CSV table of C-alpha atoms and ligand atoms in Angstrom, one decimal:
chain,number,residue,atom,x,y,z
A,9,MET,CA,147.3,72.5,100.5
A,10,GLY,CA,150.8,72.6,102.8
A,11,TYR,CA,148.5,71.3,105.7
A,12,VAL,CA,147.3,68.1,103.9
A,13,THR,CA,150.5,67.6,102.1
A,14,SER,CA,152.1,67.8,104.9
A,15,LEU,CA,149.7,65.5,107.2
A,16,CYS,CA,150.0,62.6,104.7
A,17,VAL,CA,153.8,62.9,104.7
A,18,GLY,CA,153.5,62.9,108.5
A,19,LEU,CA,150.9,59.6,108.1
A,20,LEU,CA,153.5,57.8,105.7
A,21,CYS,CA,156.6,58.4,108.0
A,22,LEU,CA,154.3,57.2,111.2
A,23,PHE,CA,153.4,53.7,108.9
A,24,ALA,CA,156.9,53.3,108.1
A,25,ARG,CA,158.7,54.0,111.3
A,26,GLY,CA,156.7,50.8,112.6
A,27,SER,CA,156.6,51.4,116.2
A,28,LYS,CA,153.3,50.3,116.3
A,29,SER,CA,151.6,47.0,115.3
A,30,GLN,CA,150.6,47.5,111.2
A,31,GLU,CA,147.6,46.3,111.9
A,32,SER,CA,146.3,49.2,113.9
A,33,GLU,CA,148.1,52.1,112.4
A,34,LEU,CA,146.8,50.9,109.5
A,35,SER,CA,143.3,51.6,110.9
A,36,GLU,CA,144.5,54.6,112.4
A,37,ILE,CA,145.6,55.6,109.1
A,38,LEU,CA,142.0,54.6,107.2
A,39,SER,CA,140.3,56.4,109.8
A,40,LEU,CA,142.5,59.9,109.4
A,41,ILE,CA,142.1,59.1,105.8
A,42,GLN,CA,138.5,59.2,106.0
A,43,ALA,CA,138.3,62.0,108.2
A,44,LEU,CA,140.2,64.2,105.6
A,45,THR,CA,137.8,62.7,102.7
A,46,ASP,CA,135.1,63.6,104.8
A,47,GLN,CA,136.4,67.5,105.3
A,48,TYR,CA,137.5,68.2,101.9
A,49,THR,CA,134.4,66.5,100.2
A,50,SER,CA,132.7,69.8,99.8
A,51,GLU,CA,136.0,71.5,98.8
A,52,ARG,CA,137.2,72.7,95.5
A,53,THR,CA,138.2,69.9,92.7
A,54,GLU,CA,141.6,71.1,92.9
A,55,VAL,CA,142.0,69.7,96.5
A,56,PHE,CA,140.0,66.7,95.6
A,57,SER,CA,142.2,65.6,93.0
A,58,LYS,CA,145.2,66.2,95.1
A,59,LEU,CA,143.6,64.4,97.8
A,60,GLU,CA,143.1,61.3,95.5
A,61,GLU,CA,146.4,61.4,94.3
A,62,MET,CA,147.4,61.1,97.7
A,63,LYS,CA,145.3,57.9,98.3
A,64,THR,CA,146.5,56.3,95.5
A,65,GLU,CA,150.1,56.4,96.7
A,66,LEU,CA,149.3,55.8,100.2
A,67,ILE,CA,147.6,52.3,98.7
A,68,GLN,CA,150.3,51.5,96.6
A,69,ASP,CA,153.1,52.2,99.5
A,70,VAL,CA,150.9,49.9,101.6
A,71,ARG,CA,150.6,47.1,99.0
A,72,GLU,CA,154.8,47.3,98.4
A,73,MET,CA,155.4,47.2,102.2
A,74,ILE,CA,153.0,44.0,102.6
A,75,ASP,CA,154.8,42.0,100.0
A,76,GLY,CA,158.2,43.2,101.5
A,77,ASN,CA,156.9,42.2,104.7
A,78,LYS,CA,154.5,39.1,104.4
A,79,VAL,CA,153.6,40.0,107.7
A,80,GLN,CA,149.8,39.8,108.2
A,81,ALA,CA,149.2,40.3,104.9
A,82,THR,CA,145.9,39.0,104.5
A,83,SER,CA,144.1,41.4,107.2
A,84,VAL,CA,145.9,44.0,105.9
A,85,ARG,CA,144.6,42.9,102.6
A,86,HIS,CA,141.0,42.9,103.7
A,87,ASP,CA,141.3,46.4,105.2
A,88,LEU,CA,142.4,47.7,101.4
A,89,ALA,CA,139.8,46.0,100.4
A,90,ASN,CA,137.0,47.7,102.2
A,91,LEU,CA,139.1,50.8,101.6
A,92,GLN,CA,138.4,50.6,97.8
A,93,GLN,CA,134.7,49.2,98.3
A,94,LEU,CA,134.6,52.2,100.6
A,95,LEU,CA,135.5,54.4,97.9
A,96,GLU,CA,133.9,53.1,94.8
A,97,THR,CA,130.4,52.8,97.0
A,98,ASP,CA,127.5,55.1,96.2
A,99,GLU,CA,125.6,54.6,99.0
A,100,CYS,CA,123.0,57.3,97.6
A,101,ALA,CA,122.9,55.1,94.1
A,102,GLN,CA,122.6,52.1,96.3
A,103,MET,CA,120.1,53.5,98.8
A,104,SER,CA,121.9,52.4,101.4
A,105,HIS,CA,122.0,55.2,103.2
A,106,ASN,CA,119.8,56.0,106.1
A,107,CYS,CA,118.9,59.6,105.3
A,108,SER,CA,115.7,60.7,105.8
A,109,ALA,CA,113.4,60.4,103.1
A,110,ASP,CA,112.7,64.4,103.0
A,111,ALA,CA,116.7,64.9,102.4
A,112,ILE,CA,118.6,64.7,99.7
A,113,CYS,CA,121.7,62.2,99.6
A,114,ILE,CA,125.0,63.5,98.2
A,115,ASP,CA,127.9,60.6,97.5
A,116,THR,CA,130.9,61.4,98.9
A,117,ARG,CA,134.5,59.4,97.9
A,118,VAL,CA,134.2,57.4,101.4
A,119,SER,CA,130.5,58.4,103.0
A,120,PHE,CA,127.6,60.4,102.0
A,121,ARG,CA,126.0,63.1,103.2
A,122,CYS,CA,122.0,64.1,104.0
A,123,LYS,CA,121.1,67.5,103.0
A,124,CYS,CA,117.2,68.4,103.8
A,125,LYS,CA,115.3,69.4,101.1
A,126,PRO,CA,114.5,73.1,100.4
A,127,GLY,CA,112.3,74.5,103.1
A,128,LEU,CA,113.0,71.3,105.5
A,129,THR,CA,115.1,72.2,108.5
A,130,GLY,CA,117.0,69.4,110.5
A,131,ASP,CA,120.6,67.0,110.4
A,132,GLY,CA,119.9,65.5,106.9
A,133,TYR,CA,118.8,62.4,109.1
A,134,SER,CA,115.9,64.2,110.3
A,135,CYS,CA,114.2,67.0,108.3
A,136,THR,CA,110.8,69.6,110.0
A,137,ASP,CA,108.9,71.4,107.5
A,138,THR,CA,108.1,75.0,108.8
A,139,ASP,CA,104.4,75.8,108.7
A,140,GLU,CA,104.8,78.8,106.6
A,141,CYS,CA,101.1,80.1,107.2
A,142,ALA,CA,101.2,79.6,111.1
A,143,ALA,CA,104.3,81.6,111.3
A,144,ASN,CA,103.0,84.4,109.4
A,145,GLU,CA,99.5,84.9,109.1
A,146,THR,CA,99.9,87.6,106.9
A,147,ILE,CA,102.6,85.7,104.6
A,148,CYS,CA,99.7,85.6,101.2
A,149,GLY,CA,98.4,88.8,101.9
A,150,PRO,CA,94.5,89.6,102.2
A,151,ASN,CA,92.1,87.5,100.2
A,152,SER,CA,93.6,84.6,100.2
A,153,VAL,CA,94.1,81.1,102.2
A,154,CYS,CA,97.6,80.1,103.1
A,155,GLN,CA,98.3,76.4,103.0
A,156,ASN,CA,101.5,74.3,104.3
A,157,THR,CA,102.9,72.4,102.1
A,158,LEU,CA,106.3,70.3,102.7
A,159,GLY,CA,109.1,72.6,102.3
A,160,SER,CA,106.9,75.4,101.3
A,161,HIS,CA,103.4,77.0,101.0
A,162,THR,CA,100.9,78.1,98.8
A,163,CYS,CA,98.7,81.0,98.6
A,164,GLU,CA,95.3,80.6,96.6
A,165,CYS,CA,93.5,83.5,96.2
A,166,ASP,CA,89.5,83.8,97.6
A,167,GLU,CA,86.7,83.2,95.4
A,168,GLY,CA,86.5,86.3,93.3
A,169,TYR,CA,89.7,87.2,93.6
A,170,ALA,CA,92.6,86.8,91.1
A,171,MET,CA,96.4,87.2,91.6
A,172,LYS,CA,97.5,90.4,90.4
A,173,GLU,CA,101.4,90.1,88.9
A,174,SER,CA,102.1,93.7,89.0
A,175,SER,CA,101.1,93.9,93.0
A,176,GLY,CA,101.4,90.0,93.6
A,177,THR,CA,98.4,89.9,95.6
A,178,CYS,CA,94.9,88.8,95.4
A,179,GLU,CA,93.2,91.8,94.1
A,180,ASP,CA,88.6,91.5,93.1
A,181,ILE,CA,87.8,90.4,89.7
A,182,ASP,CA,85.9,93.0,87.9
A,183,GLU,CA,83.3,90.2,86.6
A,184,CYS,CA,81.3,93.2,85.0
A,185,ARG,CA,84.4,94.9,83.1
A,186,GLU,CA,86.0,91.4,82.4
A,187,GLY,CA,82.4,89.7,80.9
A,188,LYS,CA,82.9,87.0,83.8
A,189,ASN,CA,79.2,87.6,84.6
A,190,ASN,CA,75.9,86.0,84.1
A,191,CYS,CA,73.7,88.8,84.1
A,192,SER,CA,71.0,88.9,82.0
A,193,THR,CA,71.2,91.4,78.9
A,194,TYR,CA,68.6,93.4,80.2
A,195,ALA,CA,70.8,93.9,83.6
A,196,ILE,CA,72.9,96.0,84.9
A,197,CYS,CA,76.2,94.4,86.1
A,198,GLU,CA,77.4,96.2,89.5
A,199,ASN,CA,80.7,94.8,90.4
A,200,LEU,CA,81.3,94.1,94.4
A,201,PRO,CA,84.3,93.0,96.6
A,202,GLY,CA,84.7,89.5,96.0
A,203,GLY,CA,81.3,89.2,93.6
A,204,TYR,CA,78.9,91.2,91.5
A,205,ASN,CA,75.6,92.0,91.2
A,206,CYS,CA,73.2,91.8,88.4
A,207,THR,CA,69.8,94.0,88.5
A,208,CYS,CA,67.1,93.9,85.8
A,209,SER,CA,67.2,97.1,84.0
A,210,ILE,CA,64.2,99.9,83.8
A,211,HIS,CA,60.9,98.3,82.7
A,212,HIS,CA,62.4,94.8,82.8
A,213,GLU,CA,61.6,92.5,85.5
A,214,GLY,CA,63.7,89.7,87.2
A,215,ASP,CA,66.3,88.4,89.2
A,216,GLY,CA,69.2,90.1,87.0
A,217,PHE,CA,70.5,86.5,85.7
A,218,SER,CA,67.0,86.1,84.1
A,219,CYS,CA,65.2,89.8,82.9
A,220,LYS,CA,62.4,89.9,80.8
A,221,GLY,CA,60.3,93.2,79.5
A,222,ILE,CA,57.7,94.4,81.5
A,223,GLU,CA,54.8,95.4,79.8
A,224,MET,CA,54.6,99.1,79.0
A,225,ASN,CA,51.1,100.9,78.6
A,226,CYS,CA,51.7,103.8,77.1
A,227,THR,CA,48.4,105.9,75.9
A,228,GLU,CA,48.8,107.7,72.3
A,229,PRO,CA,51.0,109.6,71.6
A,230,PHE,CA,52.7,108.1,73.5
A,231,LYS,CA,55.3,105.2,72.1
A,232,ALA,CA,57.1,102.4,74.6
A,233,VAL,CA,60.8,102.3,74.3
A,234,ARG,CA,62.1,100.3,76.5
A,235,GLY,CA,64.8,101.3,78.9
A,236,ILE,CA,63.7,104.9,78.3
A,237,GLY,CA,60.0,104.8,79.1
A,238,CYS,CA,56.7,106.3,77.0
A,239,ILE,CA,58.0,109.0,75.1
A,240,HIS,CA,56.5,111.5,72.5
A,241,ILE,CA,57.8,114.4,70.5
A,242,THR,CA,55.4,117.3,69.9
A,243,GLU,CA,54.3,118.3,66.2
A,244,GLU,CA,54.4,121.9,67.2
A,245,SER,CA,57.3,124.3,67.9
A,246,GLU,CA,56.6,126.1,71.0
A,247,GLU,CA,57.9,128.5,73.4
A,248,PHE,CA,59.1,126.3,76.8
A,249,ASP,CA,56.2,126.7,79.1
A,250,GLN,CA,53.6,126.2,76.4
A,251,GLY,CA,56.0,123.2,75.1
A,252,ARG,CA,55.4,121.7,78.7
A,253,GLU,CA,51.5,122.7,78.7
A,254,SER,CA,51.5,120.2,75.3
A,255,CYS,CA,53.2,117.4,77.1
A,256,LYS,CA,51.1,117.9,80.4
A,257,ALA,CA,47.5,117.9,78.0
A,258,LEU,CA,48.7,114.9,76.3
A,259,GLY,CA,48.6,113.2,80.1
A,260,GLY,CA,52.5,113.5,80.5
A,261,ASP,CA,55.4,116.4,81.3
A,262,LEU,CA,59.0,117.1,79.8
A,263,PHE,CA,61.2,114.4,79.6
A,264,VAL,CA,63.4,114.3,82.8
A,265,ALA,CA,66.6,111.4,82.8
A,266,ASP,CA,67.2,109.8,85.8
A,267,ASN,CA,70.7,109.5,85.9
A,268,LYS,CA,73.5,109.8,83.0
A,269,ASP,CA,72.9,105.9,81.7
A,270,HIS,CA,69.1,106.7,80.8
A,271,TYR,CA,70.1,109.9,79.2
A,272,LEU,CA,72.5,108.1,77.2
A,273,ARG,CA,69.7,105.2,76.3
A,274,LEU,CA,67.9,107.9,74.6
A,275,ALA,CA,70.7,109.5,72.7
A,276,GLN,CA,71.7,106.1,71.5
A,277,HIS,CA,67.8,105.4,70.8
A,278,PHE,CA,67.5,108.7,68.7
A,279,ARG,CA,70.8,107.9,67.0
A,280,SER,CA,69.2,104.2,66.3
A,281,THR,CA,66.5,105.9,64.5
A,282,ASP,CA,66.1,108.9,62.2
A,283,GLN,CA,63.4,110.0,64.6
A,284,VAL,CA,65.0,113.0,65.2
A,285,SER,CA,66.9,113.9,62.4
A,286,ASP,CA,64.4,116.8,61.7
A,287,VAL,CA,64.0,117.8,64.6
A,288,LYS,CA,67.4,118.4,66.4
A,289,TYR,CA,66.0,120.7,69.3
A,290,MET,CA,63.9,119.6,71.9
A,291,TRP,CA,62.7,121.4,74.9
A,292,VAL,CA,63.4,118.9,78.0
A,293,GLY,CA,63.2,118.5,81.6
A,294,VAL,CA,66.1,118.4,83.7
A,295,LYS,CA,66.9,116.9,87.4
A,296,GLU,CA,69.4,118.5,89.6
A,297,GLY,CA,72.4,116.1,90.0
A,298,VAL,CA,72.3,114.3,86.4
A,299,TRP,CA,75.9,113.3,84.9
A,300,LEU,CA,75.5,114.2,80.8
A,301,SER,CA,78.5,113.5,78.9
A,302,GLY,CA,80.6,113.6,82.1
A,303,ARG,CA,79.4,116.6,83.1
A,304,GLU,CA,77.2,117.6,86.1
A,305,VAL,CA,74.3,120.2,85.5
A,306,ASP,CA,74.5,122.9,87.6
A,307,PRO,CA,71.0,123.2,88.5
A,308,ALA,CA,71.5,127.2,89.2
A,309,GLU,CA,73.3,127.6,85.5
A,310,GLU,CA,71.8,125.6,83.5
A,311,ALA,CA,68.0,124.5,84.7
A,312,PRO,CA,66.8,126.7,88.0
A,313,GLU,CA,64.0,124.4,88.4
A,314,ASN,CA,62.9,121.1,87.2
A,315,PRO,CA,61.0,121.1,85.1
A,316,SER,CA,59.8,124.2,84.3
A,317,MET,CA,62.1,127.3,84.6
A,318,THR,CA,61.7,130.7,85.7
A,319,SER,CA,64.8,132.2,84.8
A,320,GLU,CA,65.4,133.3,81.3
A,321,LYS,CA,66.9,130.3,80.5
A,322,CYS,CA,65.3,126.8,79.5
A,323,SER,CA,66.9,123.3,78.6
A,324,TYR,CA,67.0,121.7,75.5
A,325,THR,CA,68.4,118.6,74.2
A,326,ASP,CA,70.7,118.5,70.9
A,327,GLY,CA,68.9,115.4,69.3
A,328,ASP,CA,71.2,115.2,66.1
A,329,PRO,CA,72.3,111.7,65.8
A,330,GLY,CA,75.2,112.9,64.4
A,331,GLU,CA,76.3,114.9,67.4
A,332,ASP,CA,76.7,113.7,71.3
A,333,PHE,CA,73.1,113.8,72.7
A,334,LEU,CA,73.8,116.7,75.4
A,335,LEU,CA,71.9,119.2,77.6
A,336,TRP,CA,72.2,123.1,76.9
A,337,THR,CA,70.1,126.0,77.2
A,338,ASP,CA,68.8,128.6,75.4
A,339,PRO,CA,66.1,131.5,76.1
A,340,CYS,CA,63.3,130.3,77.0
A,341,TYR,CA,61.1,132.5,74.4
A,342,TYR,CA,62.8,130.4,71.5
A,343,GLU,CA,60.1,127.9,69.9
A,344,TRP,CA,61.3,124.2,69.6
A,345,ARG,CA,59.2,120.9,69.5
A,346,SER,CA,59.0,119.4,73.2
A,347,LEU,CA,60.0,115.8,74.1
A,348,CYS,CA,57.3,114.6,76.1
A,349,GLN,CA,57.3,111.4,78.9
A,350,GLN,CA,54.6,109.7,80.0
A,351,GLU,CA,54.8,108.0,83.3
A,352,ILE,CA,54.2,103.9,83.3
B,224,CA,CA1,105.7,74.2,104.8
B,225,CA,CA1,84.4,91.8,92.0
């Protein structure tokens, strides 16, 4: 404040001394006023109000001097009018500024300022966009496409990917889990990076999007159960080896699940029927590496050979619909019924 005050007081003194022609002095004053105003445009309101106060006083002083001297009054009045007009004009609102179209115009007391829009660089009269995509190839992260825009850029995820808010990157959409797939009801959906696969389930054929059941030619007494196979439960309770022979005599062998899903489908089938409610335990075969209820079968411990057992323990299934359909072992001389399967 001290600087402004002393300078302005100095200007008034300069004018009052009358050492130069009034016209040139006024012009000098005006340009200094403008310089001061520009200098402090962006400063605090306190400075503005003080400056405004000083301007009013200065203009008043000049008016009084003109009235007193009656010298070149017209010219001085004209400059004063210009000064007032400058102070009152909003170049931004009147669109009389020459800021870049990509800049923001800010009105100041005697002029205006140009400021490039966010994301653009330049002096306000000319503004240039930065191509963030070219400047940083990894700005959008993996699995996305960067698109430069004026003042910014956008990141669009590749097809099959979606922006995950927690990580801020494009991650694979699990179409199978999220139900965003067109797989047939009779198909198995497999999630893949950026897509998914549909494969018709067992005993169905088609392209995965449209699947229909294939004909299952089971011979009596085997019954076709789609998704499981041709199966039959023996009437007699027998030891393991005898039960297996009974299956073979009917044209099949002991049931062996291909994988965990196959086994779960079998469990589901029995749960949905009351077929085994009075059977409970059935001899079955077992294959190495098959997972049952999340537990890996250890063939050495649970079922040494497939499907014939040479150890003293043989594999059976607990078919009680109220229980988990699990695989267990019992001494092979126990007598259970057998779950037989016929190859299609
Ligand atoms: Ca840009
Ligand atoms: Ca996917």
